[in-house]
Short mmCIF file of C-alpha atoms in Angstrom, two decimals:
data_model
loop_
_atom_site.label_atom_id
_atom_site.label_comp_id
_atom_site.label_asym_id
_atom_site.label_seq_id
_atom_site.Cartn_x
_atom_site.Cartn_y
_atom_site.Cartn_z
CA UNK R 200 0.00 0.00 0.00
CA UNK R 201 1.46 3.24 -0.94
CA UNK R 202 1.02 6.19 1.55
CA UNK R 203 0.98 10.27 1.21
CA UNK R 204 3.88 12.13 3.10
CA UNK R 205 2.62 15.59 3.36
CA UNK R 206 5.37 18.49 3.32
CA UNK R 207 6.05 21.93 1.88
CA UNK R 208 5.84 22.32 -1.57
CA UNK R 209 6.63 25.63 -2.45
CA UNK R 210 9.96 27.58 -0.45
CA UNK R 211 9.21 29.52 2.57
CA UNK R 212 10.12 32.61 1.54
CA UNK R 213 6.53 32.26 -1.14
CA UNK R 214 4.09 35.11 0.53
CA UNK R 215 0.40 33.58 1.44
CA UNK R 216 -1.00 36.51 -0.94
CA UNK R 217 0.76 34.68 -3.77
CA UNK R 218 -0.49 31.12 -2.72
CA UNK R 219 -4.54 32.38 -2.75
CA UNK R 220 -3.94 33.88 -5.87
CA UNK R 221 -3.55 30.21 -7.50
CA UNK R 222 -6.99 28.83 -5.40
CA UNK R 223 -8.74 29.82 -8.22
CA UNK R 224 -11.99 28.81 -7.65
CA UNK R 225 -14.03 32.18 -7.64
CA UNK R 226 -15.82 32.71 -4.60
CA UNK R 227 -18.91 33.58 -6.78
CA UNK R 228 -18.76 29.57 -8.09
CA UNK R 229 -21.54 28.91 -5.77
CA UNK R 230 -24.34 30.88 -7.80
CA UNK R 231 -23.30 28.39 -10.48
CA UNK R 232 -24.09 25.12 -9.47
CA UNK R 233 -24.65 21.70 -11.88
CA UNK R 234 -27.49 19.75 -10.91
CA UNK R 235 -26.40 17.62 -8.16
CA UNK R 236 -27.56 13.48 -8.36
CA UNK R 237 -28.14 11.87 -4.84
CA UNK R 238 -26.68 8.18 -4.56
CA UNK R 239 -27.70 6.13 -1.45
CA UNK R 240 -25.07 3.77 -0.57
CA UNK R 241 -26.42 2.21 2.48
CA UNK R 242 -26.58 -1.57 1.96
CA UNK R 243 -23.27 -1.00 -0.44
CA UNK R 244 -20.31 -2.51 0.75
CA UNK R 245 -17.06 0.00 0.81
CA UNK R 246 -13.79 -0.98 0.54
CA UNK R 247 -11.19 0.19 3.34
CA UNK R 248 -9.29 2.04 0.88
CA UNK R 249 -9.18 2.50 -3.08
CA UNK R 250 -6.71 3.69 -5.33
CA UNK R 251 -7.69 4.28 -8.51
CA UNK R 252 -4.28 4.52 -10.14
CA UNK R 253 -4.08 0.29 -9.45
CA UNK R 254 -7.77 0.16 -10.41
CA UNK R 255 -7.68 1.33 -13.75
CA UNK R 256 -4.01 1.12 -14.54
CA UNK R 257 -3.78 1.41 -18.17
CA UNK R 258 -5.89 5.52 -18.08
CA UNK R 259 -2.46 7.38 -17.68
CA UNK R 260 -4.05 10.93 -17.08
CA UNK R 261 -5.38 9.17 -13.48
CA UNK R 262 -1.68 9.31 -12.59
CA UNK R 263 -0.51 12.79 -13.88
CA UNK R 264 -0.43 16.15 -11.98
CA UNK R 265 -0.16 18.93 -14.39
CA UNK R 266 1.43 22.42 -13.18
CA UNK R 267 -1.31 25.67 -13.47
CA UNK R 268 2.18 27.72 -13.06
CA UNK R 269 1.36 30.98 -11.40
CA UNK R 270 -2.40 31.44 -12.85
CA UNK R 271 -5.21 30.36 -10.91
CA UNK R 272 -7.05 28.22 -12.84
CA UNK R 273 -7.21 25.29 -10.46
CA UNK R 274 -10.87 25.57 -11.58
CA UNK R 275 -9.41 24.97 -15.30
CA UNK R 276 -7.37 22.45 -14.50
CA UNK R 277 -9.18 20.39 -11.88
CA UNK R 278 -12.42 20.19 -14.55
CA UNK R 279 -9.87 18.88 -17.15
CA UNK R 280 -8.29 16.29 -15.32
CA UNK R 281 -11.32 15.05 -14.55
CA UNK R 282 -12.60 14.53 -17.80
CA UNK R 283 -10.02 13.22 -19.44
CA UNK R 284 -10.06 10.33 -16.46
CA UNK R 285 -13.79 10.12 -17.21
CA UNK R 286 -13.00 9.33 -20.83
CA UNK R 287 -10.57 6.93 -20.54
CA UNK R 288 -12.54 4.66 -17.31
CA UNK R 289 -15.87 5.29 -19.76
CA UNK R 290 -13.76 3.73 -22.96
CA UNK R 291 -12.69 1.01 -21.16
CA UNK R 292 -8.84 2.41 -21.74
CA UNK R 293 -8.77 2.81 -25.51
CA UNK R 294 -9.54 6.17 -25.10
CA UNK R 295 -6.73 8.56 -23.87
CA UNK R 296 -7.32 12.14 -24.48
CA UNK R 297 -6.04 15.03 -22.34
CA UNK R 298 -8.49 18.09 -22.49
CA UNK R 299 -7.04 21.68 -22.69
CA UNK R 300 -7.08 23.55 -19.52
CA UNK R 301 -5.52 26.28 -21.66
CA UNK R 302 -8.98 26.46 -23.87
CA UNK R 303 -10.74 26.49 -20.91
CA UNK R 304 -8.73 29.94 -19.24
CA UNK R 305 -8.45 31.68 -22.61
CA UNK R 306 -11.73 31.16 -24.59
CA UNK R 307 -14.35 30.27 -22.07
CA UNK R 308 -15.92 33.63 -21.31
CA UNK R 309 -19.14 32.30 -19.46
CA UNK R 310 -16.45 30.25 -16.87
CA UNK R 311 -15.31 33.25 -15.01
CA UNK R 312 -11.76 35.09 -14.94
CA UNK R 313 -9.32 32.98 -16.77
CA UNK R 314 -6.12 33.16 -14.49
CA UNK R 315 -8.12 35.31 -11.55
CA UNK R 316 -11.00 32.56 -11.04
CA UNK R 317 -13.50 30.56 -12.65
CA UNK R 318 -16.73 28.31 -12.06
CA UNK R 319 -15.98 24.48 -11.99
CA UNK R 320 -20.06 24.35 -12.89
CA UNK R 321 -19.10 26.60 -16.09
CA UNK R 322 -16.15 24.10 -17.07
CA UNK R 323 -18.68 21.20 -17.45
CA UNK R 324 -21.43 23.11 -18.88
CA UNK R 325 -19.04 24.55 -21.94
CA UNK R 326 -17.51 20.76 -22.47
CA UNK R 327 -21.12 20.00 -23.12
CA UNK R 328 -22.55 23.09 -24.83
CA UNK R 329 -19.22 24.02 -27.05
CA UNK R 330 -16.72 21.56 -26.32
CA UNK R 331 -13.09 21.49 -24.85
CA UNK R 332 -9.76 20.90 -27.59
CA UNK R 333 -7.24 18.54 -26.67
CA UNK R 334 -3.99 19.86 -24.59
CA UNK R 335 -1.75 18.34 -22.29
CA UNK R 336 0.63 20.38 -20.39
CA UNK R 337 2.19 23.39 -21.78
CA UNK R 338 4.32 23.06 -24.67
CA UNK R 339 3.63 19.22 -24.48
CA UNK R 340 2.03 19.55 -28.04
CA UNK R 341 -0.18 16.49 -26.23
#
């Protein structure tokens, strides 16, 4: 079983006004909200622990952490990353496709701020209403 080791990941000398800057989430996200779908999971056994890098191996975005650099767009990026997952666990693996976090910052004007904030809700919505191009990191030309 692998386990987490939390520590510092950015020096000390990095001011807290620069850290909130790249929690991008706008605090205005709340006024737009997805429809949310309630799942009872009462009589459902859990397992003690789940990793879903061993359970679906063979989706390599599960395993990557992308850097948002010094823009905060962890609203971009998060939505992304979570898609491109979906994709691959939906196909079974024989789908790998890394959405654009970059598409979503610079040409999704209903999402919020770009690199100042954004809406999560407003990610999904323009993957479904416009869709999202494919991008991997920066200059990955993924």
């Amino acid at each position: 079983m692998n386990s987490l080791k939390a520590g510092r990941n950015f020096a000390e000398d990095i001011s807290e006004h620069y850290l909130r800057r790249l929690m991008g989430v706008h605090p205005d996200s709340r006024h737009f909200r997805l429809p949310v779908k309630i799942h009872s999971v009462e009589n459902e056994q859990l397992p003690e622990s789940f990793d879903s890098r061993e359970h679906w191996p063979d989706c390599p975005t599960i395993k990557e952490i992308r850097d948002q650099g010094s823009c905060g767009s962890c609203w971009a990026f998060g939505a992304v990353e979570a898609m491109s997952d979906r994709v691959c666990i939906h196909s079974d693996a024989n789908v790998h496709f890394h959405f654009s976090a970059e598409d979503l910052v610079s040409c999704c004007s209903s999402c919020g701020f770009g690199c100042n904030g954004g809406f999560p809700g407003g990610a999904w919505s323009y993957w479904t209403d416009i869709g999202i191009v494919s991008g991997g990191s920066y200059n990955s030309k993924q």
